[in-house]
mmCIF file of C-alpha atoms and ligand atoms in Angstrom:
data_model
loop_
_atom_site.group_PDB
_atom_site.id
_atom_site.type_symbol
_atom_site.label_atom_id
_atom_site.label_comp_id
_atom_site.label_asym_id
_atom_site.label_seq_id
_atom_site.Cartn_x
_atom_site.Cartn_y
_atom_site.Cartn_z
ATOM 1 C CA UNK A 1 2.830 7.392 -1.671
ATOM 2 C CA UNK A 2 0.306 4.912 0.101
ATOM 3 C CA UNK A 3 -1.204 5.798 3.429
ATOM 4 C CA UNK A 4 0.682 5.188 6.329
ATOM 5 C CA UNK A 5 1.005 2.214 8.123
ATOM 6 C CA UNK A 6 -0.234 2.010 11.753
ATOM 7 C CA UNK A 7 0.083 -1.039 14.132
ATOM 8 C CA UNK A 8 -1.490 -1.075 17.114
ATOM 9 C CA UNK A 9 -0.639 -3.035 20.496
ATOM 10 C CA UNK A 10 -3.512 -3.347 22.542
ATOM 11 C CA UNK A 11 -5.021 -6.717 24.388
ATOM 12 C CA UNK A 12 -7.935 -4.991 25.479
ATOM 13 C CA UNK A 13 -10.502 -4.975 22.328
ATOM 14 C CA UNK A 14 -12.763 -2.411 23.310
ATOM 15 C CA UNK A 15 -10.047 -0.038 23.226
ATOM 16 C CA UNK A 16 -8.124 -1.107 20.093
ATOM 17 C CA UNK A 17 -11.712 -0.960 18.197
ATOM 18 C CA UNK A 18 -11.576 2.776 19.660
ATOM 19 C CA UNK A 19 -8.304 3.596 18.421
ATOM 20 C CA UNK A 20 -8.184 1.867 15.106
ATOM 21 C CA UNK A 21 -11.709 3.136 14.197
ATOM 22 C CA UNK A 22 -10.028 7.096 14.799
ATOM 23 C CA UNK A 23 -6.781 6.091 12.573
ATOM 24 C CA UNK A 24 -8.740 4.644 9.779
ATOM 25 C CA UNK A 25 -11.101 7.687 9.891
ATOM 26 C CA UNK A 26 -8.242 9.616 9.281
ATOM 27 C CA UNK A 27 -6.987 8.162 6.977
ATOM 28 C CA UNK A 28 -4.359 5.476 8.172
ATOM 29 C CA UNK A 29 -3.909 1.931 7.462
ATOM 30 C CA UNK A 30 -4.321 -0.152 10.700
ATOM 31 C CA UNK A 31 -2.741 -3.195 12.210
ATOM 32 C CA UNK A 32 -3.737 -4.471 15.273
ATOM 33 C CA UNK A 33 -2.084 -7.054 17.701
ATOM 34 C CA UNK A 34 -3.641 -7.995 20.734
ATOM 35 C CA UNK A 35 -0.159 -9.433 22.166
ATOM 36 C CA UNK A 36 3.876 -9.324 21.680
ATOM 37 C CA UNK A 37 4.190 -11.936 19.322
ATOM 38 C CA UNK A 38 1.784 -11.220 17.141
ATOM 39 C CA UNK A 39 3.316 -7.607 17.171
ATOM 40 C CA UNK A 40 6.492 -9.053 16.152
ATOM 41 C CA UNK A 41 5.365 -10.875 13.678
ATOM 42 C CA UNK A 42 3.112 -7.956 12.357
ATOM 43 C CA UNK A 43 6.738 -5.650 12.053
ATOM 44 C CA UNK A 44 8.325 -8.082 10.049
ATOM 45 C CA UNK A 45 6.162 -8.792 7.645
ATOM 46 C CA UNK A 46 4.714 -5.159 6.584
ATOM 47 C CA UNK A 47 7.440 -2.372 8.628
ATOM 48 C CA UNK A 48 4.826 -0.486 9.537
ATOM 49 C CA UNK A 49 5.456 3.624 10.057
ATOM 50 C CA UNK A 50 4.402 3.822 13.727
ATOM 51 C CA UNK A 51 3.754 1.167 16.164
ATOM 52 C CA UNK A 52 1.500 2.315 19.442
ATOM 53 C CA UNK A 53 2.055 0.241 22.209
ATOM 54 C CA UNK A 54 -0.059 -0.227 25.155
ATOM 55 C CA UNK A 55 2.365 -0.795 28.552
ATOM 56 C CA UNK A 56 0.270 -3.574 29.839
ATOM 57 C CA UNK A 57 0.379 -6.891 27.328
ATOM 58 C CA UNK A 58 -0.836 -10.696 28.238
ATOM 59 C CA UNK A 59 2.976 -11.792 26.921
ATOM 60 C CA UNK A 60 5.396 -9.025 27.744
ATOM 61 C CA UNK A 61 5.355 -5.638 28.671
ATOM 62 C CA UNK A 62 5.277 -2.993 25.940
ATOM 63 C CA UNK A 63 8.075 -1.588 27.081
ATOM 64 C CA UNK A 64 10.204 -4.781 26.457
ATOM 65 C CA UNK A 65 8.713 -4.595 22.403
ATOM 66 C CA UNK A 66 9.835 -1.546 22.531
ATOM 67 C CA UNK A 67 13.528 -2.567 23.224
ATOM 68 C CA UNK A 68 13.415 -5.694 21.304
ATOM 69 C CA UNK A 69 12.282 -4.100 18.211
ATOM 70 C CA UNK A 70 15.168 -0.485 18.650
ATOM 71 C CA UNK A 71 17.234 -4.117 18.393
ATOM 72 C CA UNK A 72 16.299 -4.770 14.596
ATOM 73 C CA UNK A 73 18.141 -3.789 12.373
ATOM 74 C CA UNK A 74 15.604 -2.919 9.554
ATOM 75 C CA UNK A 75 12.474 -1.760 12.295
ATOM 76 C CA UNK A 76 15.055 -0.139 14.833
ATOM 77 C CA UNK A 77 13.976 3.549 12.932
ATOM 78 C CA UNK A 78 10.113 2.809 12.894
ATOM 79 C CA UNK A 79 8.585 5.419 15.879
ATOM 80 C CA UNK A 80 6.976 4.098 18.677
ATOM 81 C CA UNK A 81 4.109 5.724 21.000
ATOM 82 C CA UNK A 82 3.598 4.050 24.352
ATOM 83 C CA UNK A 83 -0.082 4.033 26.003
ATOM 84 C CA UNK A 84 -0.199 3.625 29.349
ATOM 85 C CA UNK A 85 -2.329 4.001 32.349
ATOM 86 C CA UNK A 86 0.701 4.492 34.467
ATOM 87 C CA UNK A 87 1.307 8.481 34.587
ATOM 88 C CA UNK A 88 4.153 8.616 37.305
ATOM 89 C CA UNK A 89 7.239 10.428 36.191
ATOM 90 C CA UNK A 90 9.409 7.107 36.267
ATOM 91 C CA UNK A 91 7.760 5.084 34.195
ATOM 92 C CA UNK A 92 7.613 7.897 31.445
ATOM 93 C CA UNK A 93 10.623 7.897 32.103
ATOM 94 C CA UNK A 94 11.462 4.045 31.793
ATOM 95 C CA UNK A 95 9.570 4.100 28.518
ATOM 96 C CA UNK A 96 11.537 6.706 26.679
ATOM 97 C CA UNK A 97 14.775 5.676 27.841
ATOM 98 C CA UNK A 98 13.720 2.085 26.287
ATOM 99 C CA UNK A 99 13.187 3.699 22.967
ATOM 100 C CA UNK A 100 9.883 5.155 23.053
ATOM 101 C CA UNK A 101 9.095 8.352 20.841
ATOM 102 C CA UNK A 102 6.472 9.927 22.888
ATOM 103 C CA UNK A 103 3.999 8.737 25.557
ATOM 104 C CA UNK A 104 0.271 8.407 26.003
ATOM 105 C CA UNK A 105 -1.546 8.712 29.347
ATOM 106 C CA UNK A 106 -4.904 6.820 29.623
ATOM 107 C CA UNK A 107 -7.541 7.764 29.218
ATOM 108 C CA UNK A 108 -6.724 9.897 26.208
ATOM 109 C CA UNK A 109 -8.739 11.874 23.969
ATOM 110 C CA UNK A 110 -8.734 9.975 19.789
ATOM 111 C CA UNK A 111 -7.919 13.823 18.626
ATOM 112 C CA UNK A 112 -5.185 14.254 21.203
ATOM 113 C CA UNK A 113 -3.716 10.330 20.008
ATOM 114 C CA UNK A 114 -4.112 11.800 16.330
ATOM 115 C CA UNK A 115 -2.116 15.242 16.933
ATOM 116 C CA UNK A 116 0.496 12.960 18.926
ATOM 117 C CA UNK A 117 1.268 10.503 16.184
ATOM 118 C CA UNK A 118 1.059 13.054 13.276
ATOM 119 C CA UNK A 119 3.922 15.232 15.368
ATOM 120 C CA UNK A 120 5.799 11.935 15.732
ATOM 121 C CA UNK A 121 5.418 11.207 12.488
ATOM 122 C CA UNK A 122 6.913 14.529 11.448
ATOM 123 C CA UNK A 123 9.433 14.744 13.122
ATOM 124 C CA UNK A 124 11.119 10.540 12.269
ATOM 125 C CA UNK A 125 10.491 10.876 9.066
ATOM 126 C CA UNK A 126 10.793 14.577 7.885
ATOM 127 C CA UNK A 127 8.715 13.541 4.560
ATOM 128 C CA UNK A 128 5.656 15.413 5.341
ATOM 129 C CA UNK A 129 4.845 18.162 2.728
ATOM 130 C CA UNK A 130 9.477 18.535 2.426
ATOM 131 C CA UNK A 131 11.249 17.659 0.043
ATOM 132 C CA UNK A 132 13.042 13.875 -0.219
ATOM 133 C CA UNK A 133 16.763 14.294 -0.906
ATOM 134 C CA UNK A 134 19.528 11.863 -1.073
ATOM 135 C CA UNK A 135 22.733 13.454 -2.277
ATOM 136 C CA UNK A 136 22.004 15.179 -5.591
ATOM 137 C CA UNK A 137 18.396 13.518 -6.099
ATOM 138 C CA UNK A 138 15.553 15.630 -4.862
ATOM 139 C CA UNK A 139 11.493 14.368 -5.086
ATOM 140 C CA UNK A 140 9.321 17.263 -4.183
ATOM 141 C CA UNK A 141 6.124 15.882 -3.345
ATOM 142 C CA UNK A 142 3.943 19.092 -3.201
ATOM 143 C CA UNK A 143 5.160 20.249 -6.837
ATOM 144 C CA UNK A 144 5.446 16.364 -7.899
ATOM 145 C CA UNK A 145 8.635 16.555 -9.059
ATOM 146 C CA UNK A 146 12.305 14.714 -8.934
ATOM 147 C CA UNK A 147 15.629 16.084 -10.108
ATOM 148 C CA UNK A 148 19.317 14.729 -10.179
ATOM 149 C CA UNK A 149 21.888 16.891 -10.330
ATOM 150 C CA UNK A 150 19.300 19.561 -10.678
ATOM 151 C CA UNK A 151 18.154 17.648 -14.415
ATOM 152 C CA UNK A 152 14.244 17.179 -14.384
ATOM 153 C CA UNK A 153 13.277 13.397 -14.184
ATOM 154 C CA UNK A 154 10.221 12.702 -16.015
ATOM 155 C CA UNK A 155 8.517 9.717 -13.936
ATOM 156 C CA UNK A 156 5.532 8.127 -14.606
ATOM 157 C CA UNK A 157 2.723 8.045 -12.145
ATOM 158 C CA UNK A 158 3.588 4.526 -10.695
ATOM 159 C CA UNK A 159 7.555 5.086 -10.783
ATOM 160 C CA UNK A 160 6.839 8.490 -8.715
ATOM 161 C CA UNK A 161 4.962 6.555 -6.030
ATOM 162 C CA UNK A 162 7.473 3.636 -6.034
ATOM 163 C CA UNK A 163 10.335 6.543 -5.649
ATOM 164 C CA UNK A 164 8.715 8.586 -2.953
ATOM 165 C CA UNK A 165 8.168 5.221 -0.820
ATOM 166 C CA UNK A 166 11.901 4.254 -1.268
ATOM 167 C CA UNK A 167 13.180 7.559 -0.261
ATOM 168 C CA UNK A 168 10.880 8.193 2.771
ATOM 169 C CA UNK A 169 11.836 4.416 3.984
ATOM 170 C CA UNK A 170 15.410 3.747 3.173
ATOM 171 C CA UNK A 171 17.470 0.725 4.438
ATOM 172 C CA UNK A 172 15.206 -1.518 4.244
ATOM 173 C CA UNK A 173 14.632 -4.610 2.060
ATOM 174 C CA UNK A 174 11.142 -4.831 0.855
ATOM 175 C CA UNK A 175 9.673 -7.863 -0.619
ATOM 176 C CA UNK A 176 7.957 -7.734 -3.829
ATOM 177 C CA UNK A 177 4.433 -8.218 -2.052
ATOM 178 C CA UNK A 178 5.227 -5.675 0.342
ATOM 179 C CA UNK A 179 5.705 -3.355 -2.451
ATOM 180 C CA UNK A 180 2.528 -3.949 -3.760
ATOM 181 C CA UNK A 181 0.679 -3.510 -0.676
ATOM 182 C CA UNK A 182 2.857 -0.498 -0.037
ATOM 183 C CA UNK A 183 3.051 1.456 -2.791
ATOM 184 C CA UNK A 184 0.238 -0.249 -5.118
ATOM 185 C CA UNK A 185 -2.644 -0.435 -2.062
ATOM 186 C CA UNK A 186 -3.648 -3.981 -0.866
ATOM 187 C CA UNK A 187 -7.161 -4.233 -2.838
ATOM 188 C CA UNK A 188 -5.774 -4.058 -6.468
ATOM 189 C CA UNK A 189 -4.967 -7.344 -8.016
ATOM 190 C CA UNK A 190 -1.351 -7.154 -9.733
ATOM 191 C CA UNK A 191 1.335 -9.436 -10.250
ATOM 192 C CA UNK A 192 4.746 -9.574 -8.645
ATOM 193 C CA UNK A 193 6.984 -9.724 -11.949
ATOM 194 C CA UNK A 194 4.961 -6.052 -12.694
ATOM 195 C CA UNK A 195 6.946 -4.158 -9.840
ATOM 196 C CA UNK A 196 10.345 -5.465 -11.390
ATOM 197 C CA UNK A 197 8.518 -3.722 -14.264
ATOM 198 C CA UNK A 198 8.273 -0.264 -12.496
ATOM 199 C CA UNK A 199 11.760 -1.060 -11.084
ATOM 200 C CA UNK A 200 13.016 -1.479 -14.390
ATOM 201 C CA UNK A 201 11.731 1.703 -15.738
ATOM 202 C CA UNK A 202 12.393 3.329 -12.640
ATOM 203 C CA UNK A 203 16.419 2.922 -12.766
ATOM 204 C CA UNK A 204 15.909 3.656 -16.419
ATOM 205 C CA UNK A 205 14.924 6.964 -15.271
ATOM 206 C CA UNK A 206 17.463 7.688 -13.011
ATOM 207 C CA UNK A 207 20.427 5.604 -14.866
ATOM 208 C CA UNK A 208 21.451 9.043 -17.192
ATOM 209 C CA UNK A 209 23.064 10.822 -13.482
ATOM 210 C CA UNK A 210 23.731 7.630 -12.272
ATOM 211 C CA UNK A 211 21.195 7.377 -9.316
ATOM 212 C CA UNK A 212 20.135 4.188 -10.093
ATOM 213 C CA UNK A 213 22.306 2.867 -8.201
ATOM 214 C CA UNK A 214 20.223 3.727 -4.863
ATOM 215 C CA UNK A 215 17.595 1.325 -5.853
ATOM 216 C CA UNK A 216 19.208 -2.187 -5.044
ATOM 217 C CA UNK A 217 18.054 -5.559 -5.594
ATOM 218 C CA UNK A 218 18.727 -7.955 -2.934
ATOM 219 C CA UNK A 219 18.756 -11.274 -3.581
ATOM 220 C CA UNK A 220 15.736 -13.538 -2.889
ATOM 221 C CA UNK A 221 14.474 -10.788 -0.519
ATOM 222 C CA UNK A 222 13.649 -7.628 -2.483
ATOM 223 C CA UNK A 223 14.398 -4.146 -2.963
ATOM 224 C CA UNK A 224 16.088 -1.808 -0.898
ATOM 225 C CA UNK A 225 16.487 2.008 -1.355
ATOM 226 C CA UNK A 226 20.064 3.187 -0.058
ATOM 227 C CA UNK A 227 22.682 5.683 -0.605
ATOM 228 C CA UNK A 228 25.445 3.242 0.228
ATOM 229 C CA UNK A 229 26.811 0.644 -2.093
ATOM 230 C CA UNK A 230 25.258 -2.830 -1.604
HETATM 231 CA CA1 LIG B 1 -3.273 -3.735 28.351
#
């Protein structure tokens, strides 16, 4: 699976730079929006896998992005990290009863931001080093292996990737360009009718126990991993 996705929401540059030059160092992708709408925007378009949001924003507060996006349908999962320079008990408060995953006191430490998102990130998505299982279909990321109905499934490299992504990010629709950038990585160069390729060959795969099923098309959006009928 790609690296993860991390979107930052932060008006004041200095400290964005700061934090986004930490995630990339270890090995995130970054995002960065310097206000709520450009935040919104950023969500819908590429569902990234943690949003940190600073309190204090030139359009609205963080902690109202924080509601409007536990609103979504599709983003209403994605974990959320609120920076603040407020410390007092009520607004930690106010921010986790609004949504918020965990909370950030300013002026923080990059290593202490890192071990904060990495335990958040744990925790939502459970897809760390464990195994991915939706009913009798099991991926096993460490040992790079999937099984239905306890049947080896021999996937190649690509359809492994594509499989891991869907199963560690179900519900939601993705495009066939978010795909790419997902699951392929934003710098190669590939067309869109190649992931209805891997698609292809990936429900091939899975067809024989009937798991194929899980990986939906929906119409003039995308894809969509889920367990429940379509
Ligand atoms: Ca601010």
């Amino acid at each position: 699976m790609g690296s993860k996705q991390i979107l930052i929401v932060e008006d004041e540059k200095p400290i964005r730079d700061m934090i986004a030059f930490g995630l990339k160092r270890a090995g995130f992708e970054v995002l960065e929006a310097p206000d709520c709408a450009t935040a919104r925007a950023c969500v819908a378009d590429h569902f990234p896998d943690l949003m940190l949001v600073d309190w204090m924003l030139p359009d609205a507060s963080g902690l109202e992005l924080t509601r409007w996006m536990k609103k979504q349908s599709d983003a209403r999962e994605m974990p959320v990290i609120m920076l603040t320079a407020k410390a007092e008990e009520e607004d930690k408060i106010r921010g986790l009863e609004g949504g918020a995953d965990d909370y950030v006191t300013k002026p923080f430490s990059p290593r202490e931001l890192l071990a904060r998102i990495n335990a958040v990130l744990r925790r939502t998505n459970g897809d760390d080093e464990g195994q991915l299982v939706a009913e009798g279909l099991i991926l096993d990321p460490s040992s790079h292996r999937v099984r239905a109905d306890d049947v080896d499934v021999s996937l190649g490299p690509t359809e492994f990737r594509l499989l891991s992504f869907f199963m560690a990010h179900r519900e939601r629709v993705y495009s066939r360009s978010q795909l790419l950038d997902r699951v392929w990585g934003g710098n190669v160069y590939v067309e869109e009718r190649t992931v209805d390729v891997h698609i292809r060959r990936l429900r091939k795969a899975l067809e024989p126990k009937g798991y194929d099923r899980f990986i939906q098309t929906v119409r003039g959006a995308g894809y969509r991993f889920s367990t429940q009928t379509g």
